[in-house]
Every structure is written in structure tokens, then in C-alpha cells.
């Protein structure tokens, strides 16, 4: 990794507080020793003052003068203190770390097969079964990320309404436009719907392929047996979730002359859809109201999460050598001045 600081080692910017705060320190405990260095030199100077041998010289009071020039004798000591401070700074290992995180997801291919037969107008869901199914499908799409989703609708026949796509705005528009008259032939062709799903997904190279089939009745139309269609889908690696919507017994269907709901007898056979889910390695669900249907799609959403992969790159640059070079420079200067008259100036 290239150094972010382009200044040469002798630049004073290396001692800028902003620069120092930008570092991370590998051995922060050494930084505490910086405070001990001035204390050490102060104690050292006091001990010298007390115990150094003094030469008695008799002078008159008028000749006893103190000059600021006498302080130059402290320059070598001051330089040596700076050397120690710089060495400790280098030992603390100032560093700059740049961590990059790359994430990507491996999406899932999902086909939603939706029953639009006349019985989906039954109003045991609000406002009816089809509209409730459309709403949860819209919510389901809203929560997906980078998954390709397609739509198949069926009643007496089946056709692909939308191919696998990540254009979720387009999918939502298609779902909102679904109505009962899209297919003229009556009945419930579950096997045909499963065959259309398989045809749409058979060339997919995605690791995870999922079909969510929602219906409220038995297979009463089409020329393909649902179990055979499920086995074919399973052979192409398609996981099948099946959902039966509706209550058994008397359910409201339309209104009479006085605006009161007509009650009709409704029976549901779960056997076929249960077996299809078992063959497809998925799960069977039964929903009897809007809330239960929403919970089913929430569960499927949790089951089929796209795999998020993450790679982290951590680049670390060391800057200890900058302060080590400063320490060497001050050390050489200390050696030079140590042997000169500066260190031999008579103390008061």
C-alpha cells in the first residue's frame, strides 16, 4: 500500500497533532512512557546539582553575575531527551490502516405461481383471496435483494406473465394488473402451472431455484398431472413451496339482492399440494386469513435468503521509521555538541 503521507521524513508535518491523531498505535502502552522522560531528566539534573563536585572560588559580590548564556549548557541534555522521546514514539509503532470490505450476494431465482381461478373471488380473505395473495406477493418482492423473480398465473390454463427479472418495479406493475379474466378457460390447472415454472427455470444456472405455488383448490384442468410436474421440477433442482388458501365450510361469495353476502360450501383437499412440496424438498403451508398468509410469505422469505459473501482487505502501513530517522539525526547532533564547549561551560 502506498503511503498516504507524501512528505519527506524531515518534514515538520510529522509532528502535527492532526497527523499524530490519524495514526493507530500497535503498542499504545509505550506512549505512556513519553511522560516519564522529562521527569527522568528533571530528577537527573536535581541529583547532579546536589551531588556533583563543586570547586570553591572566592569572588567578590560585584563579580558574581548570572547570564542567560549559561543555559546553553543544557542544549545537549535537551537533545538527548528528544532522542529518547522519538525512539519511544517509533517503538509504539505508528500505523495507518485501510480496511476495505467487498460484499456481493449470490441471488436466488424465484417463480411465483398464482391461482386466478373464479374460486379466488371468495371473500373469506379481505377483500378476496386473489387480492390478499397479490398484496403479500408485493410485500414479498419488496424485501428481496438481487433475486430474479418471475410470475406465472393459472386457472384452466397457465402462462408466464413475467420472466425471471430483477426489475421489481415491472413485477409490481404486473401483479397489480392481475385479474380473473386473464385466462378464459375455467378450472385450476396446477400441473400446467408447475410445467410453465419448470420451463422458465430449467436453463437457470443459479444455485438456488425456488417455486412458490399458491392455490385454493384441487387440480381440475390441464393435461399434466401435478405430481409428475413436481417430479420434473425437482429433477431440475427447483425447490417447491405450496400454499393452500381458504377456509372450509361456509364462506362468503358475492352478495344477494339486498347486499348481504352469499354463503357457499367450500372444501379443500390438501393432499396434492402437500405431496408436491414433499417432492420438491420445500414446505406446505395452509393459510385461512390475511394475517396467516402474510406470515407464510414471511417464513419463506426467511428460509430463502440470498447468500451474502464478504471479503476483507486490510492494508497497514508503518511510519515508525520516520521518527527513528529523526531520532538518529538528533542523536548525531547530540554527539557533536556533547564534545564541544557547550557541555563544559562552568555551572554557576
Short mmCIF file of C-alpha atoms in Angstrom, two decimals:
data_model
loop_
_atom_site.label_atom_id
_atom_site.label_comp_id
_atom_site.label_asym_id
_atom_site.label_seq_id
_atom_site.Cartn_x
_atom_site.Cartn_y
_atom_site.Cartn_z
CA UNK A 1 0.00 0.00 0.00
CA UNK A 2 1.31 3.44 -0.88
CA UNK A 3 1.87 5.86 1.97
CA UNK A 4 -0.89 8.41 2.24
CA UNK A 5 1.64 10.95 3.55
CA UNK A 6 3.91 12.06 0.74
CA UNK A 7 6.04 14.45 2.81
CA UNK A 8 9.74 13.52 3.26
CA UNK A 9 10.85 12.26 6.65
CA UNK A 10 12.37 15.61 7.61
CA UNK A 11 9.07 17.45 7.18
CA UNK A 12 7.72 19.02 10.36
CA UNK A 13 4.23 17.87 9.36
CA UNK A 14 5.03 14.54 11.01
CA UNK A 15 4.71 16.34 14.37
CA UNK A 16 1.42 18.00 13.50
CA UNK A 17 -1.23 16.97 16.09
CA UNK A 18 -3.65 16.15 13.27
CA UNK A 19 -1.12 13.74 11.76
CA UNK A 20 -0.39 12.11 15.10
CA UNK A 21 -4.11 11.64 15.83
CA UNK A 22 -4.59 9.94 12.46
CA UNK A 23 -2.31 7.06 13.46
CA UNK A 24 -3.23 3.83 15.13
CA UNK A 25 -0.60 2.65 17.60
CA UNK A 26 0.32 -1.00 17.79
CA UNK A 27 1.86 -0.67 21.26
CA UNK A 28 -0.04 2.09 22.98
CA UNK A 29 1.43 1.25 26.40
CA UNK A 30 4.79 2.65 25.27
CA UNK A 31 3.18 6.05 24.70
CA UNK A 32 2.70 6.40 28.45
CA UNK A 33 6.47 6.21 28.87
CA UNK A 34 6.77 9.52 27.00
CA UNK A 35 5.57 11.35 30.09
CA UNK A 36 8.29 9.71 32.17
CA UNK A 37 11.16 11.01 30.03
CA UNK A 38 11.02 14.70 31.12
CA UNK A 39 10.56 13.59 34.74
CA UNK A 40 13.63 11.36 34.44
CA UNK A 41 15.78 14.25 33.14
CA UNK A 42 14.49 16.60 35.82
CA UNK A 43 15.41 14.14 38.59
CA UNK A 44 18.77 13.55 36.91
CA UNK A 45 19.50 17.29 36.87
CA UNK A 46 18.48 17.71 40.53
CA UNK A 47 20.74 14.83 41.59
CA UNK A 48 23.64 16.37 39.69
CA UNK A 49 23.05 19.70 41.36
CA UNK A 50 23.14 18.04 44.74
CA UNK A 51 25.99 15.53 44.41
CA UNK A 52 28.31 16.91 41.70
CA UNK A 53 31.70 18.03 42.97
CA UNK A 54 31.88 21.81 43.29
CA UNK A 55 35.05 23.94 43.06
CA UNK A 56 35.11 26.72 45.65
CA UNK A 57 36.19 30.02 44.11
CA UNK A 58 36.43 33.25 46.04
CA UNK A 59 34.93 36.16 44.15
CA UNK A 60 33.58 39.49 45.19
CA UNK A 61 29.83 40.14 45.11
CA UNK A 62 30.19 42.61 42.27
CA UNK A 63 31.82 39.91 40.11
CA UNK A 64 29.05 37.35 40.84
CA UNK A 65 26.82 37.62 37.78
CA UNK A 66 24.32 35.29 36.15
CA UNK A 67 23.91 35.26 32.37
CA UNK A 68 21.26 33.60 30.17
CA UNK A 69 24.13 32.32 28.07
CA UNK A 70 24.84 29.83 30.82
CA UNK A 71 21.68 27.96 29.78
CA UNK A 72 23.32 26.81 26.55
CA UNK A 73 24.96 24.08 28.60
CA UNK A 74 21.53 22.42 28.77
CA UNK A 75 21.23 22.04 24.98
CA UNK A 76 22.95 18.58 24.83
CA UNK A 77 20.69 17.33 27.63
CA UNK A 78 17.64 18.66 25.82
CA UNK A 79 18.74 16.96 22.59
CA UNK A 80 19.23 13.65 24.40
CA UNK A 81 15.72 13.93 25.83
CA UNK A 82 14.32 14.48 22.34
CA UNK A 83 16.19 11.40 21.09
CA UNK A 84 14.57 9.25 23.79
CA UNK A 85 11.12 10.67 23.04
CA UNK A 86 11.50 9.92 19.33
CA UNK A 87 12.78 6.39 19.98
CA UNK A 88 9.79 5.66 22.21
CA UNK A 89 7.45 7.07 19.55
CA UNK A 90 9.00 4.75 16.97
CA UNK A 91 8.73 1.77 19.34
CA UNK A 92 4.99 2.46 19.76
CA UNK A 93 4.66 1.65 16.02
CA UNK A 94 2.54 4.41 14.47
CA UNK A 95 0.49 2.91 11.68
CA UNK A 96 -2.19 3.77 9.18
CA UNK A 97 -4.72 1.03 8.45
CA UNK A 98 -7.05 0.98 5.49
CA UNK A 99 -9.66 -1.78 5.63
CA UNK A 100 -11.70 -2.47 2.53
CA UNK A 101 -14.77 -4.69 2.58
CA UNK A 102 -16.18 -6.22 -0.59
CA UNK A 103 -19.64 -7.74 -0.42
CA UNK A 104 -21.63 -9.49 -3.04
CA UNK A 105 -24.72 -11.65 -3.00
CA UNK A 106 -25.50 -14.82 -4.83
CA UNK A 107 -29.13 -14.25 -5.79
CA UNK A 108 -31.97 -16.75 -5.91
CA UNK A 109 -34.32 -17.43 -8.82
CA UNK A 110 -37.92 -17.39 -7.60
CA UNK A 111 -41.07 -18.09 -9.61
CA UNK A 112 -44.42 -17.20 -8.06
CA UNK A 113 -47.31 -19.25 -9.49
CA UNK A 114 -50.63 -17.60 -8.65
CA UNK A 115 -54.08 -19.15 -8.98
CA UNK A 116 -56.57 -16.73 -10.63
CA UNK A 117 -59.47 -19.14 -10.96
CA UNK A 118 -63.01 -17.98 -10.13
CA UNK A 119 -62.91 -19.50 -6.66
CA UNK A 120 -60.18 -16.99 -5.77
CA UNK A 121 -63.03 -14.43 -5.61
CA UNK A 122 -64.29 -16.00 -2.37
CA UNK A 123 -64.26 -13.38 0.37
CA UNK A 124 -63.01 -15.33 3.38
CA UNK A 125 -59.95 -13.10 2.86
CA UNK A 126 -60.21 -9.33 2.64
CA UNK A 127 -61.24 -8.16 0.11
CA UNK A 128 -60.94 -11.63 -1.51
CA UNK A 129 -58.42 -14.43 -1.88
CA UNK A 130 -56.75 -13.11 -5.03
CA UNK A 131 -56.31 -9.53 -3.80
CA UNK A 132 -54.91 -10.79 -0.49
CA UNK A 133 -52.45 -13.00 -2.39
CA UNK A 134 -51.42 -10.09 -4.61
CA UNK A 135 -50.72 -7.90 -1.58
CA UNK A 136 -48.47 -10.41 0.16
CA UNK A 137 -46.66 -11.05 -3.14
CA UNK A 138 -45.99 -7.32 -3.44
CA UNK A 139 -44.64 -7.23 0.11
CA UNK A 140 -42.51 -10.28 -0.57
CA UNK A 141 -40.90 -8.69 -3.63
CA UNK A 142 -40.25 -5.52 -1.65
CA UNK A 143 -38.00 -7.45 0.72
CA UNK A 144 -35.83 -9.19 -1.87
CA UNK A 145 -32.38 -8.02 -2.93
CA UNK A 146 -30.74 -9.03 -6.22
CA UNK A 147 -33.02 -12.06 -6.63
CA UNK A 148 -34.57 -12.73 -10.00
CA UNK A 149 -38.33 -13.15 -9.66
CA UNK A 150 -40.86 -14.25 -12.24
CA UNK A 151 -44.64 -14.67 -12.36
CA UNK A 152 -46.92 -17.44 -13.62
CA UNK A 153 -50.73 -17.18 -13.46
CA UNK A 154 -53.13 -20.06 -13.95
CA UNK A 155 -56.73 -21.10 -13.88
CA UNK A 156 -57.97 -23.53 -16.59
CA UNK A 157 -54.63 -22.97 -18.33
CA UNK A 158 -51.31 -21.42 -17.34
CA UNK A 159 -48.94 -18.90 -18.85
CA UNK A 160 -45.87 -16.93 -17.87
CA UNK A 161 -46.79 -13.36 -17.01
CA UNK A 162 -43.24 -12.17 -16.30
CA UNK A 163 -39.88 -13.87 -16.90
CA UNK A 164 -37.21 -14.01 -14.24
CA UNK A 165 -36.09 -10.44 -13.68
CA UNK A 166 -34.67 -8.05 -11.11
CA UNK A 167 -36.87 -5.22 -12.39
CA UNK A 168 -39.05 -5.14 -9.29
CA UNK A 169 -40.99 -2.08 -10.43
CA UNK A 170 -42.09 -4.01 -13.50
CA UNK A 171 -43.05 -7.01 -11.36
CA UNK A 172 -45.15 -4.87 -9.05
CA UNK A 173 -46.95 -3.35 -12.04
CA UNK A 174 -47.71 -6.85 -13.40
CA UNK A 175 -49.02 -8.05 -10.05
CA UNK A 176 -51.30 -5.05 -9.62
CA UNK A 177 -52.82 -5.73 -13.08
CA UNK A 178 -53.63 -9.40 -12.38
CA UNK A 179 -57.37 -10.10 -12.64
CA UNK A 180 -59.76 -13.05 -13.03
CA UNK A 181 -60.40 -12.60 -16.75
CA UNK A 182 -56.79 -13.00 -17.88
CA UNK A 183 -57.45 -16.66 -18.78
CA UNK A 184 -60.75 -17.62 -20.39
CA UNK A 185 -60.74 -21.34 -19.67
CA UNK A 186 -62.12 -22.25 -16.25
CA UNK A 187 -60.72 -24.64 -13.72
CA UNK A 188 -57.46 -24.99 -11.80
CA UNK A 189 -54.53 -26.33 -13.83
CA UNK A 190 -51.93 -26.81 -11.10
CA UNK A 191 -49.89 -29.30 -13.12
CA UNK A 192 -49.75 -26.95 -16.13
CA UNK A 193 -48.63 -24.08 -13.89
CA UNK A 194 -45.82 -26.20 -12.47
CA UNK A 195 -44.75 -27.17 -16.00
CA UNK A 196 -44.57 -23.50 -17.07
CA UNK A 197 -42.49 -22.72 -13.98
CA UNK A 198 -40.08 -25.53 -14.81
CA UNK A 199 -39.81 -24.40 -18.43
CA UNK A 200 -38.89 -20.90 -17.27
CA UNK A 201 -36.27 -22.08 -14.79
CA UNK A 202 -34.73 -25.13 -16.44
CA UNK A 203 -31.92 -23.15 -18.08
CA UNK A 204 -31.13 -21.14 -14.96
CA UNK A 205 -27.57 -21.60 -13.68
CA UNK A 206 -28.35 -20.12 -10.25
CA UNK A 207 -27.53 -22.39 -7.34
CA UNK A 208 -30.94 -21.81 -5.67
CA UNK A 209 -34.18 -22.12 -7.64
CA UNK A 210 -37.50 -21.75 -5.84
CA UNK A 211 -41.15 -22.00 -6.82
CA UNK A 212 -43.94 -20.58 -4.62
CA UNK A 213 -47.26 -22.01 -5.80
CA UNK A 214 -50.43 -20.55 -4.32
CA UNK A 215 -53.85 -22.08 -4.96
CA UNK A 216 -57.18 -22.66 -3.24
CA UNK A 217 -58.30 -25.91 -4.80
CA UNK A 218 -57.63 -29.22 -6.48
CA UNK A 219 -56.22 -29.77 -9.93
CA UNK A 220 -59.32 -29.72 -12.15
CA UNK A 221 -57.89 -28.72 -15.54
CA UNK A 222 -54.87 -29.08 -17.78
CA UNK A 223 -53.31 -32.18 -19.27
CA UNK A 224 -50.32 -32.53 -16.91
CA UNK A 225 -50.56 -34.34 -13.59
CA UNK A 226 -49.32 -32.10 -10.71
CA UNK A 227 -47.25 -34.87 -9.15
CA UNK A 228 -45.49 -35.59 -12.46
CA UNK A 229 -44.88 -31.87 -12.94
CA UNK A 230 -43.42 -31.62 -9.42
CA UNK A 231 -41.08 -34.55 -10.08
CA UNK A 232 -39.90 -32.89 -13.30
CA UNK A 233 -39.29 -29.61 -11.44
CA UNK A 234 -37.36 -31.43 -8.74
CA UNK A 235 -35.17 -33.01 -11.40
CA UNK A 236 -34.13 -29.50 -12.42
CA UNK A 237 -33.29 -28.62 -8.83
CA UNK A 238 -36.36 -26.46 -8.17
CA UNK A 239 -37.49 -26.28 -4.56
CA UNK A 240 -41.29 -26.13 -4.25
CA UNK A 241 -43.28 -24.28 -1.61
CA UNK A 242 -47.03 -24.80 -1.85
CA UNK A 243 -49.69 -22.67 -0.16
CA UNK A 244 -53.37 -23.53 0.16
CA UNK A 245 -55.56 -20.50 0.87
CA UNK A 246 -59.11 -20.56 2.16
CA UNK A 247 -61.37 -21.89 4.88
CA UNK A 248 -63.50 -24.99 4.79
CA UNK A 249 -67.25 -24.87 5.36
CA UNK A 250 -69.49 -21.91 4.62
CA UNK A 251 -67.64 -18.97 3.09
CA UNK A 252 -68.90 -15.65 1.64
CA UNK A 253 -69.04 -15.43 -2.14
CA UNK A 254 -70.66 -12.37 -3.69
CA UNK A 255 -73.78 -10.62 -2.41
CA UNK A 256 -77.52 -11.15 -2.80
CA UNK A 257 -80.16 -8.63 -3.92
CA UNK A 258 -80.17 -6.97 -0.50
CA UNK A 259 -76.38 -6.64 -0.34
CA UNK A 260 -75.93 -9.49 2.09
CA UNK A 261 -73.07 -11.97 1.46
CA UNK A 262 -73.99 -15.24 -0.22
CA UNK A 263 -72.65 -18.20 1.73
CA UNK A 264 -71.42 -21.25 -0.17
CA UNK A 265 -69.91 -24.55 0.94
CA UNK A 266 -66.16 -24.80 0.37
CA UNK A 267 -63.99 -27.91 0.65
CA UNK A 268 -60.22 -28.10 0.34
CA UNK A 269 -58.09 -31.14 -0.46
CA UNK A 270 -54.52 -30.58 0.69
CA UNK A 271 -53.15 -33.96 -0.41
CA UNK A 272 -51.82 -32.97 -3.82
CA UNK A 273 -50.11 -29.77 -2.76
CA UNK A 274 -48.60 -31.46 0.30
CA UNK A 275 -47.10 -34.16 -1.89
CA UNK A 276 -45.77 -31.61 -4.38
CA UNK A 277 -43.96 -29.74 -1.59
CA UNK A 278 -42.55 -33.02 -0.31
CA UNK A 279 -41.26 -33.97 -3.77
CA UNK A 280 -39.76 -30.52 -4.29
CA UNK A 281 -37.96 -30.51 -0.94
CA UNK A 282 -39.85 -27.43 0.19
CA UNK A 283 -42.71 -26.98 2.62
CA UNK A 284 -46.50 -26.97 2.58
CA UNK A 285 -48.49 -24.15 4.19
CA UNK A 286 -52.16 -23.58 4.95
CA UNK A 287 -53.47 -20.01 5.28
CA UNK A 288 -57.03 -19.25 6.37
CA UNK A 289 -56.88 -15.45 6.57
CA UNK A 290 -54.83 -12.43 5.50
CA UNK A 291 -52.59 -12.48 8.55
CA UNK A 292 -51.78 -16.17 8.21
CA UNK A 293 -50.98 -15.72 4.52
CA UNK A 294 -48.63 -12.84 5.30
CA UNK A 295 -46.89 -14.99 7.92
CA UNK A 296 -46.40 -17.77 5.36
CA UNK A 297 -44.60 -15.45 2.96
CA UNK A 298 -42.55 -14.07 5.85
CA UNK A 299 -41.39 -17.61 6.68
CA UNK A 300 -40.50 -18.34 3.07
CA UNK A 301 -38.62 -15.04 2.92
CA UNK A 302 -36.58 -16.14 5.95
CA UNK A 303 -35.95 -19.61 4.51
CA UNK A 304 -34.75 -18.37 1.15
CA UNK A 305 -32.18 -15.71 1.87
CA UNK A 306 -29.55 -14.81 -0.71
CA UNK A 307 -26.07 -15.81 0.40
CA UNK A 308 -24.00 -12.75 1.25
CA UNK A 309 -20.28 -13.23 0.75
CA UNK A 310 -17.74 -10.85 2.21
CA UNK A 311 -14.05 -10.35 1.60
CA UNK A 312 -11.98 -8.04 3.78
CA UNK A 313 -8.70 -6.48 2.74
CA UNK A 314 -6.66 -4.87 5.50
CA UNK A 315 -3.67 -2.81 4.39
CA UNK A 316 -1.38 -1.50 7.11
CA UNK A 317 1.47 0.97 6.61
CA UNK A 318 4.12 1.56 9.28
CA UNK A 319 5.56 5.01 9.97
CA UNK A 320 7.94 4.21 12.83
CA UNK A 321 10.95 4.68 10.54
CA UNK A 322 10.07 8.39 10.16
CA UNK A 323 10.54 9.03 13.86
CA UNK A 324 13.53 6.71 14.01
CA UNK A 325 15.27 8.81 11.36
CA UNK A 326 14.51 11.95 13.36
CA UNK A 327 15.96 10.23 16.44
CA UNK A 328 19.18 9.34 14.59
CA UNK A 329 19.53 12.92 13.34
CA UNK A 330 19.14 14.36 16.87
CA UNK A 331 21.48 11.69 18.28
CA UNK A 332 24.24 12.66 15.84
CA UNK A 333 23.72 16.30 16.74
CA UNK A 334 23.93 15.38 20.44
CA UNK A 335 27.23 13.54 19.86
CA UNK A 336 28.59 16.57 18.06
CA UNK A 337 27.64 19.06 20.78
CA UNK A 338 28.50 16.76 23.66
CA UNK A 339 32.21 17.03 22.95
CA UNK A 340 32.20 20.79 22.42
CA UNK A 341 32.50 23.67 24.83
CA UNK A 342 28.71 23.63 25.38
CA UNK A 343 28.94 20.80 27.82
CA UNK A 344 31.98 22.30 29.52
CA UNK A 345 30.50 25.64 30.41
CA UNK A 346 31.05 26.24 34.11
CA UNK A 347 27.98 25.98 36.20
CA UNK A 348 27.06 28.83 38.49
#
